[in-house]
Each structure stands twice: as C-alpha cells, then as structure tokens.
mmCIF file of C-alpha atoms in Angstrom:
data_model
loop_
_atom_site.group_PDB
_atom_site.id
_atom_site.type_symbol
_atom_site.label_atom_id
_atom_site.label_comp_id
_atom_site.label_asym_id
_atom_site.label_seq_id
_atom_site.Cartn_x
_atom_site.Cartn_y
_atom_site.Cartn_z
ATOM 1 C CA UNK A 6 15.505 -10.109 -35.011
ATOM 2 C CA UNK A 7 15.991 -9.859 -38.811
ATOM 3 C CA UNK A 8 15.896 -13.823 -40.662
ATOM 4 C CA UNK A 9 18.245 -14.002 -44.098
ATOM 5 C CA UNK A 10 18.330 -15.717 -46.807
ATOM 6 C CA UNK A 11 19.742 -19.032 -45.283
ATOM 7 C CA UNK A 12 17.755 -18.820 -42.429
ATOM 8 C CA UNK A 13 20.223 -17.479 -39.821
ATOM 9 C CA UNK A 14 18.995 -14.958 -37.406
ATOM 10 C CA UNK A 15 21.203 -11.451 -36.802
ATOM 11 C CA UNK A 16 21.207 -8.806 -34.203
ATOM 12 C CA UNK A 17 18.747 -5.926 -34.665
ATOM 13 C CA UNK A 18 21.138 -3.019 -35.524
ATOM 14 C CA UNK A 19 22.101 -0.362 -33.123
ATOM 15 C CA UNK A 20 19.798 2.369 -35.679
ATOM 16 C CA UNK A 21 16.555 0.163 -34.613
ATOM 17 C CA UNK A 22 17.125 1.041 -30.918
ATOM 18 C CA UNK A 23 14.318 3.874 -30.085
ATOM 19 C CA UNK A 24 16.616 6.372 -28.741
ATOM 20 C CA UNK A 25 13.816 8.426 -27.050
ATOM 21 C CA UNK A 26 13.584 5.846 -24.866
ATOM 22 C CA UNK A 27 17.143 4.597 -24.822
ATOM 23 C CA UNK A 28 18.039 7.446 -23.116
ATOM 24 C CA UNK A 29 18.730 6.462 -19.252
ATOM 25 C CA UNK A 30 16.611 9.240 -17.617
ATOM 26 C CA UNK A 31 13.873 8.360 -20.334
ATOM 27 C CA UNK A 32 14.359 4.547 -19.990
ATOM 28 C CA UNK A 33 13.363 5.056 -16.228
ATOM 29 C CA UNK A 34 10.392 7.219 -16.128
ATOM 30 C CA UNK A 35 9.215 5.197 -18.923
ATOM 31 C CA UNK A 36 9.738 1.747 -16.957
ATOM 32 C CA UNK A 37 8.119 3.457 -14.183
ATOM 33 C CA UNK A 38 5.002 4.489 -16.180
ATOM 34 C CA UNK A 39 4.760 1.102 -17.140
ATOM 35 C CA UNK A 40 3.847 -0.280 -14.220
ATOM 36 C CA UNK A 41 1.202 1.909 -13.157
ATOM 37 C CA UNK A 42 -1.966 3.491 -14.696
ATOM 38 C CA UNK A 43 -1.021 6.864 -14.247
ATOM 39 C CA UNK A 44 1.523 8.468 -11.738
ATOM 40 C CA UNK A 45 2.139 12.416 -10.562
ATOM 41 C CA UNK A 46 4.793 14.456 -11.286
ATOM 42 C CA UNK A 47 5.797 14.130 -7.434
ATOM 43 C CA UNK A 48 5.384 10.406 -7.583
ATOM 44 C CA UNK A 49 8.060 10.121 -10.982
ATOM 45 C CA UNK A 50 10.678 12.271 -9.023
ATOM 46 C CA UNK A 51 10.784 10.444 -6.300
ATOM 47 C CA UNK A 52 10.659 6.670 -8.137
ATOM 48 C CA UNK A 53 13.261 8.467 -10.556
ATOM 49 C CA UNK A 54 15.495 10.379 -8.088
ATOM 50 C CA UNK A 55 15.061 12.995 -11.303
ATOM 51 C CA UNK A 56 15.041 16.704 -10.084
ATOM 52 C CA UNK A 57 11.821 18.662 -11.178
ATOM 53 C CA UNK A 58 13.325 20.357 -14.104
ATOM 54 C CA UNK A 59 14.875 17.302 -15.466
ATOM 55 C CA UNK A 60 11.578 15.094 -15.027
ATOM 56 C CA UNK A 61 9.336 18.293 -16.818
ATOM 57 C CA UNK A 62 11.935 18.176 -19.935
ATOM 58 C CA UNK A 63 12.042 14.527 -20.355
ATOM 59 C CA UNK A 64 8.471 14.237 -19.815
ATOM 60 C CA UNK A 65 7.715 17.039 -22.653
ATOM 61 C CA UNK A 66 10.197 15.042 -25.041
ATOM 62 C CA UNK A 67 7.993 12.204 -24.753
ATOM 63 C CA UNK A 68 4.850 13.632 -24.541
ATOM 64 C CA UNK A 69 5.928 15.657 -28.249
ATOM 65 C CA UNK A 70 6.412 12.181 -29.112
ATOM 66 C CA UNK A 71 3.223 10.701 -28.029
ATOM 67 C CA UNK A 72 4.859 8.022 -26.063
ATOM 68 C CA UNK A 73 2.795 9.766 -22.834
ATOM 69 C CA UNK A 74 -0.181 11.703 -22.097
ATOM 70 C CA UNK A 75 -0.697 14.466 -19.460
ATOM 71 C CA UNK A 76 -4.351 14.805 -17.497
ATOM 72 C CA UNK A 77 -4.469 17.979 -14.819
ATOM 73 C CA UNK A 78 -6.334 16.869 -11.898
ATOM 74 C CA UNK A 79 -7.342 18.294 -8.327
ATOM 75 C CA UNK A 80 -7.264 16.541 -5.106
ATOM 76 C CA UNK A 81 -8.989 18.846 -2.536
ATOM 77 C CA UNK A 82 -7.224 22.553 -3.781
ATOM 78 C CA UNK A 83 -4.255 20.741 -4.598
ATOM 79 C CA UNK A 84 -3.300 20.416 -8.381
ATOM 80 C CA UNK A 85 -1.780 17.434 -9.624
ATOM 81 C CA UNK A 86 -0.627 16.471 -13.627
ATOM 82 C CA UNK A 87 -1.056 13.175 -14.288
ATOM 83 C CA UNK A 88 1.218 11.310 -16.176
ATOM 84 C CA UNK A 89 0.213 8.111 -18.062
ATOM 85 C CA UNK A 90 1.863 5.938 -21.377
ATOM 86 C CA UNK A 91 -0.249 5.933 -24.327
ATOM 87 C CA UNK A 92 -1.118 2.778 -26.382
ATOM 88 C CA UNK A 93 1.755 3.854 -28.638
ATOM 89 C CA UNK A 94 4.443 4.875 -25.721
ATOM 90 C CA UNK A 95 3.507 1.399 -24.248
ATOM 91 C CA UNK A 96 4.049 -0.468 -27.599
ATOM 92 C CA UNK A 97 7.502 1.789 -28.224
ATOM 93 C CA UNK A 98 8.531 0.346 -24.737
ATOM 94 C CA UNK A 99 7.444 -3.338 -25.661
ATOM 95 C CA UNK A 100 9.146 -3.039 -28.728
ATOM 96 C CA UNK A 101 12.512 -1.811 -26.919
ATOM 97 C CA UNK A 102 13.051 -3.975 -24.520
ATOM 98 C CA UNK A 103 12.708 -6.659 -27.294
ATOM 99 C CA UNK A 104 15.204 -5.254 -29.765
ATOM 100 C CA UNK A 105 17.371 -4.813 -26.793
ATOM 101 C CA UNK A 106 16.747 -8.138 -25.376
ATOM 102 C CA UNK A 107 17.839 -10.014 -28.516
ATOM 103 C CA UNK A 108 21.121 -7.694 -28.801
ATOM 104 C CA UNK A 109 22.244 -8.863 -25.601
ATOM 105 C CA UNK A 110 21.008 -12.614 -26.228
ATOM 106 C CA UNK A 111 23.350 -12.871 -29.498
ATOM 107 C CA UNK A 112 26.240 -10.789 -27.913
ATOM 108 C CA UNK A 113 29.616 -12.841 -28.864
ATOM 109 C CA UNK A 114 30.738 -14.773 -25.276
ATOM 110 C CA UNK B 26 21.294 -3.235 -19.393
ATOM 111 C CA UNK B 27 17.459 -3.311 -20.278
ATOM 112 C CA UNK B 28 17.745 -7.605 -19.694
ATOM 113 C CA UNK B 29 17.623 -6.435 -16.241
ATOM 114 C CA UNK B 30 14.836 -4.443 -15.864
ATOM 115 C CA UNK B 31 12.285 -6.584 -14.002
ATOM 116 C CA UNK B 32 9.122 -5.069 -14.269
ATOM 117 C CA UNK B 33 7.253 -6.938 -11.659
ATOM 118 C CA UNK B 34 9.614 -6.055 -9.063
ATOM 119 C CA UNK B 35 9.571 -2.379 -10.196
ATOM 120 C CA UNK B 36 5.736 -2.255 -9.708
ATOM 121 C CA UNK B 37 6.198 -4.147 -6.516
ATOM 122 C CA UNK B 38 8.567 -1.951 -5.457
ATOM 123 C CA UNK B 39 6.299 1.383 -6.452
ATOM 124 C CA UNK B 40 3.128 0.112 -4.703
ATOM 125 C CA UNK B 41 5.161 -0.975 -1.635
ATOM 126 C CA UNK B 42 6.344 2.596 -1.689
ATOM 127 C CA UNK B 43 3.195 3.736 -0.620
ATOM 128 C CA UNK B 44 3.014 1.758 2.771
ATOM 129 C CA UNK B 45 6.435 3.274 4.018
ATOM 130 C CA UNK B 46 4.955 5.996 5.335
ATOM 131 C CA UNK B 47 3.921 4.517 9.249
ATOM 132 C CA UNK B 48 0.697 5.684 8.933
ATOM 133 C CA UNK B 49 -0.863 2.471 8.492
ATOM 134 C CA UNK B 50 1.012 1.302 11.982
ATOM 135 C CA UNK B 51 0.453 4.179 13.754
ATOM 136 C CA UNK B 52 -3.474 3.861 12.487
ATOM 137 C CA UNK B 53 -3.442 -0.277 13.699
ATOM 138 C CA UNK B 54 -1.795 0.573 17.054
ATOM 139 C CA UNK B 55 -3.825 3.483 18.105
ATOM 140 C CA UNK B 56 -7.142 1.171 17.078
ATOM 141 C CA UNK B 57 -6.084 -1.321 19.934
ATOM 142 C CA UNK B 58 -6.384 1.103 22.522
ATOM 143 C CA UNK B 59 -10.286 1.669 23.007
ATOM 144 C CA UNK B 60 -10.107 -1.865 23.421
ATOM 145 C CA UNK B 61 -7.718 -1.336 26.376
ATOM 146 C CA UNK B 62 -9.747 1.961 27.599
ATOM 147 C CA UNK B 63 -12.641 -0.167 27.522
ATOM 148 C CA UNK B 64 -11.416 -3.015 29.777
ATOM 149 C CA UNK B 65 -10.042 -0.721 32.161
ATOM 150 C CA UNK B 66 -13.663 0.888 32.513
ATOM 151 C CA UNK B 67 -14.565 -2.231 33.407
ATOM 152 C CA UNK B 68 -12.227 -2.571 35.547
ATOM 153 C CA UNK B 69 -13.065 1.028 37.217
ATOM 154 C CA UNK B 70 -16.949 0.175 37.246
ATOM 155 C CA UNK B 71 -19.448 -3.013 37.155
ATOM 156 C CA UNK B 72 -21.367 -1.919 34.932
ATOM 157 C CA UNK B 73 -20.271 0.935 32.604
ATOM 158 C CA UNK B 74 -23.001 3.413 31.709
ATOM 159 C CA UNK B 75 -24.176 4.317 27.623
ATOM 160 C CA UNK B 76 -22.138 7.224 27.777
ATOM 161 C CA UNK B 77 -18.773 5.460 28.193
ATOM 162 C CA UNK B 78 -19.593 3.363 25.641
ATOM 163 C CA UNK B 79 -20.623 5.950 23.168
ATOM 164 C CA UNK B 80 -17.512 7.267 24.273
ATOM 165 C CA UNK B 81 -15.270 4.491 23.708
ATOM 166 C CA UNK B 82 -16.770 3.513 20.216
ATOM 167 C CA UNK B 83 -15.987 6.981 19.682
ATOM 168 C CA UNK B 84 -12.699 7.006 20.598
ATOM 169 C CA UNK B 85 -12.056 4.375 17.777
ATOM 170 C CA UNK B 86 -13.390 7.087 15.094
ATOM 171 C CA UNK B 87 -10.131 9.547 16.266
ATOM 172 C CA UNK B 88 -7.543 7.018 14.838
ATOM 173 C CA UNK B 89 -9.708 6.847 11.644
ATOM 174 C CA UNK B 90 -10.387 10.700 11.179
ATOM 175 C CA UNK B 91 -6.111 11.029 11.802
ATOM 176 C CA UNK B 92 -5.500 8.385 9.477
ATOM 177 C CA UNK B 93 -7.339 9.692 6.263
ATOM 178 C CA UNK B 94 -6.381 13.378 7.223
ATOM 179 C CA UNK B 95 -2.642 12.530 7.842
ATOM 180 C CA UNK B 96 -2.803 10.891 4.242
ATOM 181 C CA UNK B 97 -3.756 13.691 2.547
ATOM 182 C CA UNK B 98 -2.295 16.699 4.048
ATOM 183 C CA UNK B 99 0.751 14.972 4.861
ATOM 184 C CA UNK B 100 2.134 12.281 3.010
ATOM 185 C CA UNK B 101 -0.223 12.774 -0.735
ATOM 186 C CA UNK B 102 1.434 15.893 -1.169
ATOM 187 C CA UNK B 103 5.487 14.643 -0.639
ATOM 188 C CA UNK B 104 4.545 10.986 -2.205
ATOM 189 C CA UNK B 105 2.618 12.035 -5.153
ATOM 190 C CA UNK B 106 -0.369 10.803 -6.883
ATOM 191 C CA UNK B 107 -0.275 7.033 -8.182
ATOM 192 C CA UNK B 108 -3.232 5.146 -9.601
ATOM 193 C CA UNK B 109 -1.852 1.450 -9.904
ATOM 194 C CA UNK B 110 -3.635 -1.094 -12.785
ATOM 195 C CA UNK B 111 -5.774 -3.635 -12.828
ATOM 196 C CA UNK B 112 -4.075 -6.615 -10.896
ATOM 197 C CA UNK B 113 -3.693 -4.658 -8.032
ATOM 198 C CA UNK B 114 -7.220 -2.899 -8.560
ATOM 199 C CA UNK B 115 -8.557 -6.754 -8.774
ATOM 200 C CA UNK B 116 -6.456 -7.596 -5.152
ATOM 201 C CA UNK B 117 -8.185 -4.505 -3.817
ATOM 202 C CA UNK B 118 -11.831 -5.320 -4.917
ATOM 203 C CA UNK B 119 -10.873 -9.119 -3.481
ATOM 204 C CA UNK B 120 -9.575 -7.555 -0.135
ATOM 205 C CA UNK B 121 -12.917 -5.729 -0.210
ATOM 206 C CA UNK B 122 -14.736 -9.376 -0.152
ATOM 207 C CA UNK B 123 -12.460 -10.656 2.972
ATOM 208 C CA UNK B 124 -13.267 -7.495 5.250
ATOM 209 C CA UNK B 125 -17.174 -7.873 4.202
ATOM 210 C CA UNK B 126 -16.798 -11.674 5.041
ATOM 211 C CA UNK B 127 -15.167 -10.336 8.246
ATOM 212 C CA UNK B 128 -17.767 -7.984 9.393
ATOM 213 C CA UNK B 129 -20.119 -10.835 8.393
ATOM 214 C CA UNK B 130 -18.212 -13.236 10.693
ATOM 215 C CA UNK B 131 -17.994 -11.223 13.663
ATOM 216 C CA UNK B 132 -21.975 -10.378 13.094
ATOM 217 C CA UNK B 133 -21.827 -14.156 13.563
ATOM 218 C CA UNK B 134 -19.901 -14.455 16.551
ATOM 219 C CA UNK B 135 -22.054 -12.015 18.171
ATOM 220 C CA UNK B 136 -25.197 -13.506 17.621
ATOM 221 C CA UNK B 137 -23.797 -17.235 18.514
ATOM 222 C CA UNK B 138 -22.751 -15.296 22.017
ATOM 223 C CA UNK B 139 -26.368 -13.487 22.056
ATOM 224 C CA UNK B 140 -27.807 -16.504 21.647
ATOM 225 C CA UNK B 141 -25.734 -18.937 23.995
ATOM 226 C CA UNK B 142 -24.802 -21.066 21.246
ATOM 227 C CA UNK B 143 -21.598 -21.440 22.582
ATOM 228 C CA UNK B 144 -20.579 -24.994 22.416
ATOM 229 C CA UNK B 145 -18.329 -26.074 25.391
ATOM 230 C CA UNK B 146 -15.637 -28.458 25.024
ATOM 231 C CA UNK B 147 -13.753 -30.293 28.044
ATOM 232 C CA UNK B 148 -15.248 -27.866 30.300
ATOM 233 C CA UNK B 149 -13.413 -24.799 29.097
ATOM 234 C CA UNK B 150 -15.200 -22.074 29.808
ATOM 235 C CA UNK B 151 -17.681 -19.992 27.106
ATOM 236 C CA UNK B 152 -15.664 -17.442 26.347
ATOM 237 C CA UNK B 153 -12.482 -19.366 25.392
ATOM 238 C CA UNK B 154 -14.643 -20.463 22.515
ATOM 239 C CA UNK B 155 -15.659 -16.857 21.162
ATOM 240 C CA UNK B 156 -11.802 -15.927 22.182
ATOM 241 C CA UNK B 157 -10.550 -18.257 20.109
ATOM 242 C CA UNK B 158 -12.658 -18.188 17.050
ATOM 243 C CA UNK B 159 -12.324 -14.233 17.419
ATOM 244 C CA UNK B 160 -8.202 -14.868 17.295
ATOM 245 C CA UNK B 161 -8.351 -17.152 14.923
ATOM 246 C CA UNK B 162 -10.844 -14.618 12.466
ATOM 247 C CA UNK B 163 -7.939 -11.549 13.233
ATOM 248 C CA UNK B 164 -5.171 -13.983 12.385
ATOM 249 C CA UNK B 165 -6.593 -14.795 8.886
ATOM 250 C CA UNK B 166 -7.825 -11.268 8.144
ATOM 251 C CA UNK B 167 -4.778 -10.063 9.032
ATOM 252 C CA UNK B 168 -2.889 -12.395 7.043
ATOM 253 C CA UNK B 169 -4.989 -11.763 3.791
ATOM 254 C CA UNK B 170 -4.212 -7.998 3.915
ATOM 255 C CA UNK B 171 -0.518 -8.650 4.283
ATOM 256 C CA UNK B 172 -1.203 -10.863 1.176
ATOM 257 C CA UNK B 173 -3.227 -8.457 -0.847
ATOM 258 C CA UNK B 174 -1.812 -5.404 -0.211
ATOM 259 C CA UNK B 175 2.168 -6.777 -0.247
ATOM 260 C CA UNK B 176 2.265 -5.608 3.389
ATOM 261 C CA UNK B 177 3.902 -8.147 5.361
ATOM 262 C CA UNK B 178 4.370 -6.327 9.009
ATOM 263 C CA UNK B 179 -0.218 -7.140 9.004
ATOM 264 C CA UNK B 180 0.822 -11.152 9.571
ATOM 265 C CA UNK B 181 3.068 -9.523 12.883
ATOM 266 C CA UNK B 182 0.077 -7.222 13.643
ATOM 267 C CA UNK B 183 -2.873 -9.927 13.592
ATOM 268 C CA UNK B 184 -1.038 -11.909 16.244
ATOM 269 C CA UNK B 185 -0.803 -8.800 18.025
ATOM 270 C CA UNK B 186 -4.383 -8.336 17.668
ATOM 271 C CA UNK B 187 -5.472 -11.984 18.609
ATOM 272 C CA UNK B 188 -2.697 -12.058 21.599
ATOM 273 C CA UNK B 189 -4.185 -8.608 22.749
ATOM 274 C CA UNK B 190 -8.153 -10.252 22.380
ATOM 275 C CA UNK B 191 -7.294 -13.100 24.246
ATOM 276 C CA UNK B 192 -5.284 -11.028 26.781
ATOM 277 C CA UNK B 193 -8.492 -8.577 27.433
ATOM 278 C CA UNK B 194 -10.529 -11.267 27.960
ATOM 279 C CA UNK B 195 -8.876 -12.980 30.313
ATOM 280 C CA UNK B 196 -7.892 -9.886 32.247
ATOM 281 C CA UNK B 197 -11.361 -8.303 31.996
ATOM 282 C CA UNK B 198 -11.980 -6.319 34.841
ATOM 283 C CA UNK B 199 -7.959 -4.975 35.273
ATOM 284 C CA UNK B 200 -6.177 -2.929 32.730
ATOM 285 C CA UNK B 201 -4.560 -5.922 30.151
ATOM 286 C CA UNK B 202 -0.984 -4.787 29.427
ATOM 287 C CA UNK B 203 0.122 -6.766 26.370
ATOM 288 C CA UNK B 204 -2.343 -4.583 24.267
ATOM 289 C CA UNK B 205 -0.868 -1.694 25.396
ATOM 290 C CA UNK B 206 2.521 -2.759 24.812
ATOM 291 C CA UNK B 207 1.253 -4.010 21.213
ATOM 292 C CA UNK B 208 -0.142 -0.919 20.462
ATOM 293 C CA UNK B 209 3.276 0.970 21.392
ATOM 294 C CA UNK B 210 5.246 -1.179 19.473
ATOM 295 C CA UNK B 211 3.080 -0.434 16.340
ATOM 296 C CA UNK B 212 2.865 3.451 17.394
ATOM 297 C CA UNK B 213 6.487 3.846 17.769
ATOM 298 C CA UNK B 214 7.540 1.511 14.576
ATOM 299 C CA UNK B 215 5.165 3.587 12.570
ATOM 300 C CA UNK B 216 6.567 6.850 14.187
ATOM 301 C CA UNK B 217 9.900 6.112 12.923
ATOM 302 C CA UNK B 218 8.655 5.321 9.840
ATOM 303 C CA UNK B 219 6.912 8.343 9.194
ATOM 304 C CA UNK B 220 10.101 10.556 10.600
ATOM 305 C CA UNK B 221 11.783 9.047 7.784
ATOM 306 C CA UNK B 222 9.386 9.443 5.727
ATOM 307 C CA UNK B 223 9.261 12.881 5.750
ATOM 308 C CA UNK B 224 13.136 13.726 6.162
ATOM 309 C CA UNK B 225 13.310 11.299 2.445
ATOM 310 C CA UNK B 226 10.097 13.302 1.250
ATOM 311 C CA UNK B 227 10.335 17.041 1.611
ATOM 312 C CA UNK B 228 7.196 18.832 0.246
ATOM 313 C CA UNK B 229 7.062 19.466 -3.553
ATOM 314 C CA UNK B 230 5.847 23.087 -4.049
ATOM 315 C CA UNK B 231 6.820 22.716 -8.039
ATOM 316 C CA UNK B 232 2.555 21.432 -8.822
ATOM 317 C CA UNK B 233 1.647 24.602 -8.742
ATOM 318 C CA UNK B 234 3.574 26.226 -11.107
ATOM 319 C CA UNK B 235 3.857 23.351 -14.119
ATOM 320 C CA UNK B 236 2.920 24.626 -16.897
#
C-alpha cells in the first residue's frame, strides 16, 4: 500500500501485481509449493489437476524466473524431479498475496 | 480471489492426501488378526508349542512387509513424491516419543504381570486390571496418532483395538469374534479406499522422460 502526501493510503496498482504468479495455473502450483518442502512432478499434477505438459511449461516459466528450483532424485530405480520454491519464489508469493490482499481490502462497496 | 486462499487448509489438505490411499487400514486390520490366530490356538491346544508362536509373531511381520511394499510400488509412483516442512516434521519426531513411551508402557505392563504386581480391586479378577490398563494405553496411542498425523479414522480404530483386547481376553480359549469383525471392517474400508485410489490415480509414466 502506497502512503501520500496527506497521509491517505491507495490501492497498489494493477502493474505491481507479479503476473508470473498471477497467472491461475501459476498461482496454484505456486500455493501448492508453499506448503510443502519440496513436492514431485506427480504429486503437483494431481494437487493441480494440471496435465503433464501444462505443469512442465509452467514449472520452466518459473524456474527461468527463479521463483523454483528443480533437484533429480531416485527412489529405488524410479526417477523423480523435485520441485521446491526458492527464498526468492517464496518472498514473490508473500509479496503477492499482500498486494492482492490490500486491492481487495480497499475495493469500493 | 487470492483473499481466499487459505494456506493452512491447503497444506492440510495435501498431507491428508497421503492417507487416502487404505493402506494404512488395510495395514491396522490385518495386524489384529495374529491376535485372533493366536487365541484360537489356544483355543485348539493347552499349551501352544514355540513354533506356533514363532509363527504367530511372524505372521504380524506379513502385514508390515505388504504395507511398506504396497507404498512404494503402488501408491509412491501414482501419488508422487512430497516432503512436507517442519511443523509436520516436528508432529512426526513427537509421534516418535508417544510410540517409544508406548513400547515403554507395555514393557511395563508385562513386567507388572511377570511379576504379580497386579493390584486387585473389589475382587475383579487379575487380568481385568492388565485388560484395562492395556485398553486404556491403545485408546490414547491411538488417539495421539489421529492427532499427529490429521488421521481421524485411528480414534475409531483404537476402540477397535481395546474392544478387540478386552474381547480376546475374555474369550481366551475360543475364537473371539469382534476382532475379526474389527479387522474386516478396517480391511474392507481400506479396500475401498485403495480401489479408489487407484481408479483417481492412474500411473504416471511421464518421470522418465522429463527432461
């Protein structure tokens, strides 16, 4: 929330919402990441309901960003990619949900 | 739109996720029959010989060995991989304490029974003690891995375990029926479970070939 001169309080403007994340696909394997240490690729499309091409695209977008981080991992023979949110992507996320928290708070009734 | 997103329900929600699977029902119900087998060898025989006990302590390893290899052949590879962070790795370590305690109370038990410690109280007889501190330690244990694991059907399943201990001891020496039907009731809620499971989960192949 910006403060002006007279001490009144506007809405962040639409240009300060991070539309990486804005992006409804994004928004939820972001959320999703959140709440975990680190998740699979298998784990995201089925929290998601994302198909597997979908869920590699968005991931790359935010990986190119920096907002995650990718580990390759085996369990038994089995390969598995692990997906985590960096320090930044978790900040980016913290920082969204503010901005859009305080557009919705000082939303005309 | 984002006001909504509740985080704590999301992770809830995720780590629940991973207990939809029957497994850990079908794992709890199959555990309650050597219990059963072992009361009916009773029943068969005065005094069963080392063998059959071998046997039935062995018979509790076969719900273990298909528990940990149904997990990972089965259900790992159509769930996915998810490490969770560190409130529920604390609840884990803390659930780790309880089932130490509980080994260390049933050590406990066994030695008050060893040693006729057993206090007696308006001439009940000895065993209704042990029974009932023995239902009593399943009821909390239970309870606390409902609590710590967000798994609520445990509190249902330690008062089918205490109900089942009190029903083999007091039908020692015939085959106890409410464990059995117990153990059904957790076999064929966790079957169903796991059917859907895997009808909502078909196998990922895609691993393999990400880039």
């Amino acid at each position: 929330m910006v403060e002006q001169e007279n001490g009144a309080y506007t809405s962040p403007s639409p240009g300060e919402i991070d539309k990486l994340i804005h992006e409804p696909a994004r928004l939820m394997i972001v959320a999703n990441l959140s709440v975990v240490k680190s998740a699979d690729f298998t784990f995201l499309m089925n929290r998601t309901g994302l198909t597997w091409g979908n869920l590699s695209s968005h991931l790359s977008k935010l990986e190119n960003a920096g907002y995650v981080e990718m580990e390759k991992t085996f369990v038994g023979k089995r390969p598995y990619t692990l997906v985590r949110l960096t320090g930044n992507g978790r900040s980016a996320f913290q920082t969204y949900r503010e901005t859009m928290a305080q557009i919705f708070d000082n939303l005309p009734e | 739109m984002t006001t909504n997103i509740d985080l704590k329900e999301l992770e809830r929600k995720a780590f629940k996720s991973t207990f939809q699977d029957g497994i850990w029902d079908i794992y709890l119900g199959l555990m309650l029959l050597p219990m059963v087998f072992w009361s009916a060898m009773v029943a068969s025989k005065d005094d069963p010989s080392t063998w059959a006990v071998v046997f039935t302590f062995g018979l509790l390893g076969v719900p273990y060995l298909l528990f940990h290899t149904s997990k990972k052949y089965l259900i790992l590879p159509r769930l996915g991989l998810v490490q969770f962070g560190a409130e529920r790795q604390r609840k884990r370590k803390k659930l780790g304490l309880v089932m130490a305690l509980s080994v260390l109370g049933t050590a406990v038990i066994v030695l008050i029974t060893a040693r006729s410690l057993i206090p007696t109280f308006n001439n009940l007889p000895e065993w209704a003690f042990i029974v009932g501190l023995m239902g009593v330690k399943l009821v909390i244990v239970f309870s606390l891995i409902a609590y710590f694991l967000d798994y609520p059907r445990a509190y249902l399943y330690g008062w089918f375990y205490a109900l089942s201990i009190v029903n083999l001891f007091t039908q020692m020496g015939s085959v106890p029926l409410l464990p059995v039907l117990f153990a059904g009731l957790m076999i064929i809620f966790g079957a169903t479970l796991l059917i859907q499971f895997l009808r909502n989960h078909p196998l990922q192949s895609h691993e393999v070939s990400h880039g």
